[in-house]
Amino acid sequence: ELKVEQNPLFLSMQEGKNYTIYCNYSTTSDRLYWYRQDPGKSLESLFVLLSNGAVKQEGRLMASLDTKARLSTLHITAAVHDLSATYFCAVKKGSGGSNYKLTFGKGTLLTVNP
Amino acid sequence: GAGVSQSPRYKVAKRGQDVALRCDPISGHVSLFWYQQALGQGPEFLTYFQNEAQLDKSGLPSDRFFAERPEGSVSTLKIQRTQQEDSAVYLCASSLLGTGGYLNYGYTFGSGTRLTVV
């Protein structure tokens, strides 16, 4: 069974600071996603990472993937209040049964304080 | 439409009542998923359709949960005899291809239906 662990689950940051959210997963994956969720809203796709060493950046967010370590990171640079949300990583299995569905981490609730 | 549409947005049901939640995926999307998101948790897989075929229903919590997609487009998730533990947000997602995504095609999620059982 695929397990996805995120940490930290709660993150309170000051504006302007940097931090990293970690996502570990337990089995081979061919695709890893990062989503953002605002309160009462649906999931907004941020990044999809396909291969080892993949790095994607959008604004103050940068995601990377190490398939050998089964680890993805979401790095936040110079946080601003607008980044406050819950961030989820989700993993799609690389092979075998049920390789169409996503398994989500529990999410990281990010609060950026002035 | 441009996105995945779910209705109703909010549903309050008395314990024991039956409910039906609707999902209208992006036109042409082959794959359709239902997820359940409990408060403060990540979404958990319920069931998967490829066109009208329900290929995986392993995540449905009990036989009170039933999903269908008869014409390969709109899907309905039905919960019979609702219980308090069914309270959650039910998310629908669709994807263009049969394997649930290809290269940069991802999964598009709807806004969800928040079900509260009282």
JSON list of C-alpha atoms in Angstrom, two decimals:
[
{"chain": "A", "resi": 1, "resn": "GLU", "atom": "CA", "xyz": [0.00, 0.00, 0.00]},
{"chain": "A", "resi": 2, "resn": "LEU", "atom": "CA", "xyz": [1.33, 3.40, -0.97]},
{"chain": "A", "resi": 3, "resn": "LYS", "atom": "CA", "xyz": [1.87, 5.75, 1.96]},
{"chain": "A", "resi": 4, "resn": "VAL", "atom": "CA", "xyz": [2.54, 9.47, 1.67]},
{"chain": "A", "resi": 5, "resn": "GLU", "atom": "CA", "xyz": [3.87, 11.47, 4.60]},
{"chain": "A", "resi": 6, "resn": "GLN", "atom": "CA", "xyz": [4.13, 15.22, 4.71]},
{"chain": "A", "resi": 7, "resn": "ASN", "atom": "CA", "xyz": [5.86, 17.33, 7.27]},
{"chain": "A", "resi": 8, "resn": "PRO", "atom": "CA", "xyz": [5.39, 19.60, 8.93]},
{"chain": "A", "resi": 9, "resn": "LEU", "atom": "CA", "xyz": [1.62, 19.44, 9.23]},
{"chain": "A", "resi": 10, "resn": "PHE", "atom": "CA", "xyz": [1.46, 22.99, 10.56]},
{"chain": "A", "resi": 11, "resn": "LEU", "atom": "CA", "xyz": [3.80, 25.80, 9.61]},
{"chain": "A", "resi": 12, "resn": "SER", "atom": "CA", "xyz": [3.68, 29.36, 10.85]},
{"chain": "A", "resi": 13, "resn": "MET", "atom": "CA", "xyz": [6.06, 31.67, 9.05]},
{"chain": "A", "resi": 14, "resn": "GLN", "atom": "CA", "xyz": [6.94, 35.31, 9.08]},
{"chain": "A", "resi": 15, "resn": "GLU", "atom": "CA", "xyz": [6.75, 37.26, 5.87]},
{"chain": "A", "resi": 16, "resn": "GLY", "atom": "CA", "xyz": [10.05, 37.33, 4.07]},
{"chain": "A", "resi": 17, "resn": "LYS", "atom": "CA", "xyz": [11.33, 34.05, 5.50]},
{"chain": "A", "resi": 18, "resn": "ASN", "atom": "CA", "xyz": [12.15, 30.83, 3.66]},
{"chain": "A", "resi": 19, "resn": "TYR", "atom": "CA", "xyz": [10.97, 27.34, 4.49]},
{"chain": "A", "resi": 20, "resn": "THR", "atom": "CA", "xyz": [10.60, 23.85, 3.03]},
{"chain": "A", "resi": 21, "resn": "ILE", "atom": "CA", "xyz": [7.77, 21.33, 3.16]},
{"chain": "A", "resi": 22, "resn": "TYR", "atom": "CA", "xyz": [8.74, 17.67, 2.77]},
{"chain": "A", "resi": 23, "resn": "CYS", "atom": "CA", "xyz": [6.84, 14.83, 1.16]},
{"chain": "A", "resi": 24, "resn": "ASN", "atom": "CA", "xyz": [8.02, 11.23, 1.53]},
{"chain": "A", "resi": 25, "resn": "TYR", "atom": "CA", "xyz": [6.37, 8.30, -0.20]},
{"chain": "A", "resi": 26, "resn": "SER", "atom": "CA", "xyz": [6.74, 4.57, 0.18]},
{"chain": "A", "resi": 27, "resn": "THR", "atom": "CA", "xyz": [6.76, 3.02, -3.29]},
{"chain": "A", "resi": 28, "resn": "THR", "atom": "CA", "xyz": [7.74, 3.66, -6.88]},
{"chain": "A", "resi": 29, "resn": "SER", "atom": "CA", "xyz": [5.97, 6.61, -8.43]},
{"chain": "A", "resi": 30, "resn": "ASP", "atom": "CA", "xyz": [5.93, 8.02, -11.93]},
{"chain": "A", "resi": 31, "resn": "ARG", "atom": "CA", "xyz": [4.27, 11.28, -11.04]},
{"chain": "A", "resi": 32, "resn": "LEU", "atom": "CA", "xyz": [4.10, 13.55, -8.03]},
{"chain": "A", "resi": 33, "resn": "TYR", "atom": "CA", "xyz": [1.76, 16.51, -7.68]},
{"chain": "A", "resi": 34, "resn": "TRP", "atom": "CA", "xyz": [1.62, 19.51, -5.43]},
{"chain": "A", "resi": 35, "resn": "TYR", "atom": "CA", "xyz": [-1.74, 21.15, -4.81]},
{"chain": "A", "resi": 36, "resn": "ARG", "atom": "CA", "xyz": [-2.86, 24.23, -2.96]},
{"chain": "A", "resi": 37, "resn": "GLN", "atom": "CA", "xyz": [-6.19, 24.40, -1.13]},
{"chain": "A", "resi": 38, "resn": "ASP", "atom": "CA", "xyz": [-7.72, 27.57, 0.29]},
{"chain": "A", "resi": 39, "resn": "PRO", "atom": "CA", "xyz": [-10.39, 27.24, 2.99]},
{"chain": "A", "resi": 40, "resn": "GLY", "atom": "CA", "xyz": [-13.67, 26.05, 1.52]},
{"chain": "A", "resi": 41, "resn": "LYS", "atom": "CA", "xyz": [-12.16, 25.77, -1.94]},
{"chain": "A", "resi": 42, "resn": "SER", "atom": "CA", "xyz": [-11.07, 22.95, -4.17]},
{"chain": "A", "resi": 43, "resn": "LEU", "atom": "CA", "xyz": [-7.58, 21.79, -5.02]},
{"chain": "A", "resi": 44, "resn": "GLU", "atom": "CA", "xyz": [-5.52, 23.99, -7.29]},
{"chain": "A", "resi": 45, "resn": "SER", "atom": "CA", "xyz": [-2.74, 22.23, -9.16]},
{"chain": "A", "resi": 46, "resn": "LEU", "atom": "CA", "xyz": [0.67, 23.82, -8.59]},
{"chain": "A", "resi": 47, "resn": "PHE", "atom": "CA", "xyz": [3.24, 21.41, -10.00]},
{"chain": "A", "resi": 48, "resn": "VAL", "atom": "CA", "xyz": [3.55, 17.97, -11.54]},
{"chain": "A", "resi": 49, "resn": "LEU", "atom": "CA", "xyz": [6.96, 16.33, -11.29]},
{"chain": "A", "resi": 50, "resn": "LEU", "atom": "CA", "xyz": [7.71, 13.44, -13.60]},
{"chain": "A", "resi": 51, "resn": "SER", "atom": "CA", "xyz": [11.30, 12.37, -13.25]},
{"chain": "A", "resi": 52, "resn": "ASN", "atom": "CA", "xyz": [14.24, 12.18, -10.90]},
{"chain": "A", "resi": 53, "resn": "GLY", "atom": "CA", "xyz": [15.87, 15.54, -10.42]},
{"chain": "A", "resi": 54, "resn": "ALA", "atom": "CA", "xyz": [12.88, 17.44, -11.75]},
{"chain": "A", "resi": 55, "resn": "VAL", "atom": "CA", "xyz": [12.67, 21.00, -10.49]},
{"chain": "A", "resi": 56, "resn": "LYS", "atom": "CA", "xyz": [9.85, 23.41, -11.20]},
{"chain": "A", "resi": 57, "resn": "GLN", "atom": "CA", "xyz": [9.42, 26.98, -10.06]},
{"chain": "A", "resi": 58, "resn": "GLU", "atom": "CA", "xyz": [6.49, 29.35, -10.07]},
{"chain": "A", "resi": 59, "resn": "GLY", "atom": "CA", "xyz": [6.89, 32.65, -8.32]},
{"chain": "A", "resi": 60, "resn": "ARG", "atom": "CA", "xyz": [8.00, 32.09, -4.72]},
{"chain": "A", "resi": 61, "resn": "LEU", "atom": "CA", "xyz": [7.40, 28.33, -4.85]},
{"chain": "A", "resi": 62, "resn": "MET", "atom": "CA", "xyz": [9.86, 25.73, -6.08]},
{"chain": "A", "resi": 63, "resn": "ALA", "atom": "CA", "xyz": [9.24, 21.98, -6.14]},
{"chain": "A", "resi": 64, "resn": "SER", "atom": "CA", "xyz": [11.80, 19.23, -6.60]},
{"chain": "A", "resi": 65, "resn": "LEU", "atom": "CA", "xyz": [11.76, 15.46, -6.83]},
{"chain": "A", "resi": 66, "resn": "ASP", "atom": "CA", "xyz": [14.29, 12.81, -5.81]},
{"chain": "A", "resi": 67, "resn": "THR", "atom": "CA", "xyz": [12.86, 9.47, -6.89]},
{"chain": "A", "resi": 68, "resn": "LYS", "atom": "CA", "xyz": [15.73, 7.48, -5.39]},
{"chain": "A", "resi": 69, "resn": "ALA", "atom": "CA", "xyz": [15.05, 8.92, -1.95]},
{"chain": "A", "resi": 70, "resn": "ARG", "atom": "CA", "xyz": [11.29, 8.95, -2.65]},
{"chain": "A", "resi": 71, "resn": "LEU", "atom": "CA", "xyz": [11.23, 12.55, -1.51]},
{"chain": "A", "resi": 72, "resn": "SER", "atom": "CA", "xyz": [9.77, 15.74, -2.88]},
{"chain": "A", "resi": 73, "resn": "THR", "atom": "CA", "xyz": [10.21, 19.19, -1.43]},
{"chain": "A", "resi": 74, "resn": "LEU", "atom": "CA", "xyz": [8.23, 22.39, -1.80]},
{"chain": "A", "resi": 75, "resn": "HIS", "atom": "CA", "xyz": [10.42, 25.37, -1.02]},
{"chain": "A", "resi": 76, "resn": "ILE", "atom": "CA", "xyz": [8.95, 28.73, -0.18]},
{"chain": "A", "resi": 77, "resn": "THR", "atom": "CA", "xyz": [11.12, 31.79, -0.74]},
{"chain": "A", "resi": 78, "resn": "ALA", "atom": "CA", "xyz": [10.44, 35.13, 0.95]},
{"chain": "A", "resi": 79, "resn": "ALA", "atom": "CA", "xyz": [6.95, 34.18, 2.03]},
{"chain": "A", "resi": 80, "resn": "VAL", "atom": "CA", "xyz": [4.06, 36.60, 1.62]},
{"chain": "A", "resi": 81, "resn": "HIS", "atom": "CA", "xyz": [0.63, 36.51, 3.25]},
{"chain": "A", "resi": 82, "resn": "ASP", "atom": "CA", "xyz": [-1.04, 35.40, 0.00]},
{"chain": "A", "resi": 83, "resn": "LEU", "atom": "CA", "xyz": [0.73, 32.06, 0.27]},
{"chain": "A", "resi": 84, "resn": "SER", "atom": "CA", "xyz": [-1.28, 31.14, 3.37]},
{"chain": "A", "resi": 85, "resn": "ALA", "atom": "CA", "xyz": [-3.18, 27.95, 2.47]},
{"chain": "A", "resi": 86, "resn": "THR", "atom": "CA", "xyz": [-2.99, 24.18, 2.88]},
{"chain": "A", "resi": 87, "resn": "TYR", "atom": "CA", "xyz": [-0.51, 22.43, 0.61]},
{"chain": "A", "resi": 88, "resn": "PHE", "atom": "CA", "xyz": [-0.86, 18.79, -0.37]},
{"chain": "A", "resi": 89, "resn": "CYS", "atom": "CA", "xyz": [1.45, 16.45, -2.14]},
{"chain": "A", "resi": 90, "resn": "ALA", "atom": "CA", "xyz": [-0.13, 13.56, -4.02]},
{"chain": "A", "resi": 91, "resn": "VAL", "atom": "CA", "xyz": [1.57, 10.56, -5.53]},
{"chain": "A", "resi": 92, "resn": "LYS", "atom": "CA", "xyz": [0.57, 8.37, -8.45]},
{"chain": "A", "resi": 93, "resn": "LYS", "atom": "CA", "xyz": [1.98, 4.84, -8.44]},
{"chain": "A", "resi": 94, "resn": "GLY", "atom": "CA", "xyz": [4.42, 4.01, -11.21]},
{"chain": "A", "resi": 95, "resn": "SER", "atom": "CA", "xyz": [3.28, 0.49, -11.97]},
{"chain": "A", "resi": 96, "resn": "GLY", "atom": "CA", "xyz": [1.18, -2.36, -10.80]},
{"chain": "A", "resi": 97, "resn": "GLY", "atom": "CA", "xyz": [-2.44, -2.23, -9.79]},
{"chain": "A", "resi": 98, "resn": "SER", "atom": "CA", "xyz": [-4.30, 0.99, -9.08]},
{"chain": "A", "resi": 99, "resn": "ASN", "atom": "CA", "xyz": [-1.71, 3.12, -10.83]},
{"chain": "A", "resi": 100, "resn": "TYR", "atom": "CA", "xyz": [-4.35, 5.62, -11.91]},
{"chain": "A", "resi": 101, "resn": "LYS", "atom": "CA", "xyz": [-5.31, 7.08, -8.56]},
{"chain": "A", "resi": 102, "resn": "LEU", "atom": "CA", "xyz": [-3.63, 9.66, -6.39]},
{"chain": "A", "resi": 103, "resn": "THR", "atom": "CA", "xyz": [-2.64, 9.08, -2.79]},
{"chain": "A", "resi": 104, "resn": "PHE", "atom": "CA", "xyz": [-2.49, 12.29, -0.80]},
{"chain": "A", "resi": 105, "resn": "GLY", "atom": "CA", "xyz": [-0.49, 13.37, 2.20]},
{"chain": "A", "resi": 106, "resn": "LYS", "atom": "CA", "xyz": [-2.32, 14.88, 5.17]},
{"chain": "A", "resi": 107, "resn": "GLY", "atom": "CA", "xyz": [-1.44, 18.39, 4.05]},
{"chain": "A", "resi": 108, "resn": "THR", "atom": "CA", "xyz": [0.60, 21.25, 5.48]},
{"chain": "A", "resi": 109, "resn": "LEU", "atom": "CA", "xyz": [-1.36, 24.20, 6.83]},
{"chain": "A", "resi": 110, "resn": "LEU", "atom": "CA", "xyz": [0.80, 27.22, 6.10]},
{"chain": "A", "resi": 111, "resn": "THR", "atom": "CA", "xyz": [0.16, 30.53, 7.83]},
{"chain": "A", "resi": 112, "resn": "VAL", "atom": "CA", "xyz": [2.26, 33.52, 6.85]},
{"chain": "A", "resi": 113, "resn": "ASN", "atom": "CA", "xyz": [2.24, 36.28, 9.45]},
{"chain": "A", "resi": 114, "resn": "PRO", "atom": "CA", "xyz": [3.11, 39.93, 8.84]},
{"chain": "B", "resi": 1, "resn": "GLY", "atom": "CA", "xyz": [-18.05, 23.99, -19.09]},
{"chain": "B", "resi": 2, "resn": "ALA", "atom": "CA", "xyz": [-14.50, 25.04, -18.39]},
{"chain": "B", "resi": 3, "resn": "GLY", "atom": "CA", "xyz": [-14.11, 23.09, -15.18]},
{"chain": "B", "resi": 4, "resn": "VAL", "atom": "CA", "xyz": [-15.49, 20.24, -13.11]},
{"chain": "B", "resi": 5, "resn": "SER", "atom": "CA", "xyz": [-18.86, 21.21, -11.69]},
{"chain": "B", "resi": 6, "resn": "GLN", "atom": "CA", "xyz": [-20.30, 19.67, -8.53]},
{"chain": "B", "resi": 7, "resn": "SER", "atom": "CA", "xyz": [-23.69, 20.13, -6.96]},
{"chain": "B", "resi": 8, "resn": "PRO", "atom": "CA", "xyz": [-24.95, 20.86, -4.45]},
{"chain": "B", "resi": 9, "resn": "ARG", "atom": "CA", "xyz": [-22.12, 22.84, -2.85]},
{"chain": "B", "resi": 10, "resn": "TYR", "atom": "CA", "xyz": [-23.54, 22.16, 0.60]},
{"chain": "B", "resi": 11, "resn": "LYS", "atom": "CA", "xyz": [-25.86, 19.46, 1.84]},
{"chain": "B", "resi": 12, "resn": "VAL", "atom": "CA", "xyz": [-27.24, 18.95, 5.32]},
{"chain": "B", "resi": 13, "resn": "ALA", "atom": "CA", "xyz": [-28.84, 15.57, 5.84]},
{"chain": "B", "resi": 14, "resn": "LYS", "atom": "CA", "xyz": [-30.55, 14.05, 8.82]},
{"chain": "B", "resi": 15, "resn": "ARG", "atom": "CA", "xyz": [-29.06, 10.77, 9.94]},
{"chain": "B", "resi": 16, "resn": "GLY", "atom": "CA", "xyz": [-30.68, 7.97, 7.99]},
{"chain": "B", "resi": 17, "resn": "GLN", "atom": "CA", "xyz": [-31.53, 10.11, 4.98]},
{"chain": "B", "resi": 18, "resn": "ASP", "atom": "CA", "xyz": [-30.34, 9.23, 1.48]},
{"chain": "B", "resi": 19, "resn": "VAL", "atom": "CA", "xyz": [-28.32, 11.79, -0.49]},
{"chain": "B", "resi": 20, "resn": "ALA", "atom": "CA", "xyz": [-27.16, 12.12, -4.09]},
{"chain": "B", "resi": 21, "resn": "LEU", "atom": "CA", "xyz": [-24.15, 14.18, -5.11]},
{"chain": "B", "resi": 22, "resn": "ARG", "atom": "CA", "xyz": [-23.59, 15.16, -8.72]},
{"chain": "B", "resi": 23, "resn": "CYS", "atom": "CA", "xyz": [-20.41, 15.65, -10.70]},
{"chain": "B", "resi": 24, "resn": "ASP", "atom": "CA", "xyz": [-20.24, 17.12, -14.20]},
{"chain": "B", "resi": 25, "resn": "PRO", "atom": "CA", "xyz": [-16.70, 16.57, -15.50]},
{"chain": "B", "resi": 26, "resn": "ILE", "atom": "CA", "xyz": [-14.88, 18.47, -18.20]},
{"chain": "B", "resi": 27, "resn": "SER", "atom": "CA", "xyz": [-16.32, 17.53, -21.57]},
{"chain": "B", "resi": 28, "resn": "GLY", "atom": "CA", "xyz": [-14.35, 14.72, -23.18]},
{"chain": "B", "resi": 29, "resn": "HIS", "atom": "CA", "xyz": [-12.56, 13.64, -20.04]},
{"chain": "B", "resi": 30, "resn": "VAL", "atom": "CA", "xyz": [-12.39, 9.86, -19.94]},
{"chain": "B", "resi": 31, "resn": "SER", "atom": "CA", "xyz": [-11.44, 9.36, -16.31]},
{"chain": "B", "resi": 32, "resn": "LEU", "atom": "CA", "xyz": [-13.54, 10.39, -13.35]},
{"chain": "B", "resi": 33, "resn": "PHE", "atom": "CA", "xyz": [-12.68, 9.99, -9.67]},
{"chain": "B", "resi": 34, "resn": "TRP", "atom": "CA", "xyz": [-14.50, 10.54, -6.40]},
{"chain": "B", "resi": 35, "resn": "TYR", "atom": "CA", "xyz": [-12.54, 11.42, -3.27]},
{"chain": "B", "resi": 36, "resn": "GLN", "atom": "CA", "xyz": [-13.65, 11.96, 0.31]},
{"chain": "B", "resi": 37, "resn": "GLN", "atom": "CA", "xyz": [-11.93, 14.64, 2.37]},
{"chain": "B", "resi": 38, "resn": "ALA", "atom": "CA", "xyz": [-12.55, 14.63, 6.10]},
{"chain": "B", "resi": 39, "resn": "LEU", "atom": "CA", "xyz": [-11.92, 17.81, 8.08]},
{"chain": "B", "resi": 40, "resn": "GLY", "atom": "CA", "xyz": [-8.21, 18.51, 8.38]},
{"chain": "B", "resi": 41, "resn": "GLN", "atom": "CA", "xyz": [-7.21, 15.52, 6.24]},
{"chain": "B", "resi": 42, "resn": "GLY", "atom": "CA", "xyz": [-6.07, 14.88, 2.71]},
{"chain": "B", "resi": 43, "resn": "PRO", "atom": "CA", "xyz": [-8.52, 13.56, 0.12]},
{"chain": "B", "resi": 44, "resn": "GLU", "atom": "CA", "xyz": [-8.96, 9.78, 0.11]},
{"chain": "B", "resi": 45, "resn": "PHE", "atom": "CA", "xyz": [-9.84, 7.78, -2.98]},
{"chain": "B", "resi": 46, "resn": "LEU", "atom": "CA", "xyz": [-13.34, 6.37, -3.23]},
{"chain": "B", "resi": 47, "resn": "THR", "atom": "CA", "xyz": [-13.91, 5.17, -6.78]},
{"chain": "B", "resi": 48, "resn": "TYR", "atom": "CA", "xyz": [-12.74, 5.44, -10.40]},
{"chain": "B", "resi": 49, "resn": "PHE", "atom": "CA", "xyz": [-14.59, 5.41, -13.71]},
{"chain": "B", "resi": 50, "resn": "GLN", "atom": "CA", "xyz": [-13.17, 5.08, -17.17]},
{"chain": "B", "resi": 51, "resn": "ASN", "atom": "CA", "xyz": [-15.99, 6.29, -19.38]},
{"chain": "B", "resi": 52, "resn": "GLU", "atom": "CA", "xyz": [-19.08, 4.50, -18.03]},
{"chain": "B", "resi": 53, "resn": "ALA", "atom": "CA", "xyz": [-17.17, 1.58, -16.54]},
{"chain": "B", "resi": 54, "resn": "GLN", "atom": "CA", "xyz": [-16.50, 1.63, -12.82]},
{"chain": "B", "resi": 55, "resn": "LEU", "atom": "CA", "xyz": [-13.06, 0.07, -12.71]},
{"chain": "B", "resi": 56, "resn": "ASP", "atom": "CA", "xyz": [-12.29, 0.50, -9.04]},
{"chain": "B", "resi": 57, "resn": "LYS", "atom": "CA", "xyz": [-14.63, 0.94, -6.11]},
{"chain": "B", "resi": 58, "resn": "SER", "atom": "CA", "xyz": [-12.22, -0.28, -3.48]},
{"chain": "B", "resi": 59, "resn": "GLY", "atom": "CA", "xyz": [-12.30, 2.99, -1.53]},
{"chain": "B", "resi": 60, "resn": "LEU", "atom": "CA", "xyz": [-16.05, 3.08, -0.92]},
{"chain": "B", "resi": 61, "resn": "PRO", "atom": "CA", "xyz": [-16.39, 2.82, 2.88]},
{"chain": "B", "resi": 62, "resn": "SER", "atom": "CA", "xyz": [-19.46, 0.59, 2.93]},
{"chain": "B", "resi": 63, "resn": "ASP", "atom": "CA", "xyz": [-22.23, -0.80, 0.80]},
{"chain": "B", "resi": 64, "resn": "ARG", "atom": "CA", "xyz": [-24.24, 2.32, 1.63]},
{"chain": "B", "resi": 65, "resn": "PHE", "atom": "CA", "xyz": [-22.09, 4.14, -0.92]},
{"chain": "B", "resi": 66, "resn": "PHE", "atom": "CA", "xyz": [-22.88, 3.73, -4.59]},
{"chain": "B", "resi": 67, "resn": "ALA", "atom": "CA", "xyz": [-21.58, 5.59, -7.64]},
{"chain": "B", "resi": 68, "resn": "GLU", "atom": "CA", "xyz": [-22.60, 5.56, -11.26]},
{"chain": "B", "resi": 69, "resn": "ARG", "atom": "CA", "xyz": [-21.73, 7.20, -14.55]},
{"chain": "B", "resi": 70, "resn": "PRO", "atom": "CA", "xyz": [-24.23, 5.67, -16.96]},
{"chain": "B", "resi": 71, "resn": "GLU", "atom": "CA", "xyz": [-23.41, 7.61, -20.11]},
{"chain": "B", "resi": 72, "resn": "GLY", "atom": "CA", "xyz": [-19.75, 8.21, -19.47]},
{"chain": "B", "resi": 73, "resn": "SER", "atom": "CA", "xyz": [-20.12, 11.86, -18.57]},
{"chain": "B", "resi": 74, "resn": "VAL", "atom": "CA", "xyz": [-22.08, 13.01, -15.48]},
{"chain": "B", "resi": 75, "resn": "SER", "atom": "CA", "xyz": [-21.56, 10.93, -12.36]},
{"chain": "B", "resi": 76, "resn": "THR", "atom": "CA", "xyz": [-23.63, 10.58, -9.21]},
{"chain": "B", "resi": 77, "resn": "LEU", "atom": "CA", "xyz": [-22.41, 9.46, -5.81]},
{"chain": "B", "resi": 78, "resn": "LYS", "atom": "CA", "xyz": [-25.25, 8.17, -3.68]},
{"chain": "B", "resi": 79, "resn": "ILE", "atom": "CA", "xyz": [-25.08, 7.57, 0.04]},
{"chain": "B", "resi": 80, "resn": "GLN", "atom": "CA", "xyz": [-27.90, 5.64, 1.62]},
{"chain": "B", "resi": 81, "resn": "ARG", "atom": "CA", "xyz": [-28.92, 5.87, 5.26]},
{"chain": "B", "resi": 82, "resn": "THR", "atom": "CA", "xyz": [-26.35, 8.56, 6.02]},
{"chain": "B", "resi": 83, "resn": "GLN", "atom": "CA", "xyz": [-24.38, 8.38, 9.25]},
{"chain": "B", "resi": 84, "resn": "GLN", "atom": "CA", "xyz": [-22.49, 11.09, 11.10]},
{"chain": "B", "resi": 85, "resn": "GLU", "atom": "CA", "xyz": [-19.17, 9.62, 10.03]},
{"chain": "B", "resi": 86, "resn": "ASP", "atom": "CA", "xyz": [-20.15, 10.33, 6.41]},
{"chain": "B", "resi": 87, "resn": "SER", "atom": "CA", "xyz": [-19.77, 14.07, 7.08]},
{"chain": "B", "resi": 88, "resn": "ALA", "atom": "CA", "xyz": [-16.98, 15.27, 4.80]},
{"chain": "B", "resi": 89, "resn": "VAL", "atom": "CA", "xyz": [-16.26, 17.11, 1.58]},
{"chain": "B", "resi": 90, "resn": "TYR", "atom": "CA", "xyz": [-16.76, 14.93, -1.47]},
{"chain": "B", "resi": 91, "resn": "LEU", "atom": "CA", "xyz": [-14.51, 15.90, -4.34]},
{"chain": "B", "resi": 92, "resn": "CYS", "atom": "CA", "xyz": [-14.85, 14.85, -7.94]},
{"chain": "B", "resi": 93, "resn": "ALA", "atom": "CA", "xyz": [-11.91, 14.95, -10.35]},
{"chain": "B", "resi": 94, "resn": "SER", "atom": "CA", "xyz": [-11.64, 14.26, -14.03]},
{"chain": "B", "resi": 95, "resn": "SER", "atom": "CA", "xyz": [-8.74, 13.64, -16.35]},
{"chain": "B", "resi": 96, "resn": "LEU", "atom": "CA", "xyz": [-8.35, 13.54, -20.09]},
{"chain": "B", "resi": 97, "resn": "LEU", "atom": "CA", "xyz": [-6.90, 10.11, -20.61]},
{"chain": "B", "resi": 98, "resn": "GLY", "atom": "CA", "xyz": [-7.73, 6.63, -19.43]},
{"chain": "B", "resi": 99, "resn": "THR", "atom": "CA", "xyz": [-4.72, 6.20, -17.22]},
{"chain": "B", "resi": 100, "resn": "GLY", "atom": "CA", "xyz": [-5.62, 9.27, -15.23]},
{"chain": "B", "resi": 101, "resn": "GLY", "atom": "CA", "xyz": [-3.17, 11.58, -16.85]},
{"chain": "B", "resi": 102, "resn": "TYR", "atom": "CA", "xyz": [-0.35, 11.74, -19.35]},
{"chain": "B", "resi": 103, "resn": "LEU", "atom": "CA", "xyz": [2.75, 13.90, -19.19]},
{"chain": "B", "resi": 104, "resn": "ASN", "atom": "CA", "xyz": [1.51, 17.27, -18.07]},
{"chain": "B", "resi": 105, "resn": "TYR", "atom": "CA", "xyz": [-2.17, 16.43, -18.11]},
{"chain": "B", "resi": 106, "resn": "GLY", "atom": "CA", "xyz": [-3.28, 16.26, -14.56]},
{"chain": "B", "resi": 107, "resn": "TYR", "atom": "CA", "xyz": [-6.41, 15.83, -12.62]},
{"chain": "B", "resi": 108, "resn": "THR", "atom": "CA", "xyz": [-8.91, 18.71, -12.45]},
{"chain": "B", "resi": 109, "resn": "PHE", "atom": "CA", "xyz": [-10.85, 18.83, -9.23]},
{"chain": "B", "resi": 110, "resn": "GLY", "atom": "CA", "xyz": [-14.29, 20.28, -8.67]},
{"chain": "B", "resi": 111, "resn": "SER", "atom": "CA", "xyz": [-15.13, 22.57, -5.77]},
{"chain": "B", "resi": 112, "resn": "GLY", "atom": "CA", "xyz": [-16.65, 19.70, -3.82]},
{"chain": "B", "resi": 113, "resn": "THR", "atom": "CA", "xyz": [-19.85, 19.05, -1.93]},
{"chain": "B", "resi": 114, "resn": "ARG", "atom": "CA", "xyz": [-19.69, 19.58, 1.80]},
{"chain": "B", "resi": 115, "resn": "LEU", "atom": "CA", "xyz": [-21.98, 17.01, 3.41]},
{"chain": "B", "resi": 116, "resn": "THR", "atom": "CA", "xyz": [-23.00, 17.46, 7.02]},
{"chain": "B", "resi": 117, "resn": "VAL", "atom": "CA", "xyz": [-25.02, 14.70, 8.66]},
{"chain": "B", "resi": 118, "resn": "VAL", "atom": "CA", "xyz": [-26.91, 15.79, 11.77]}
]
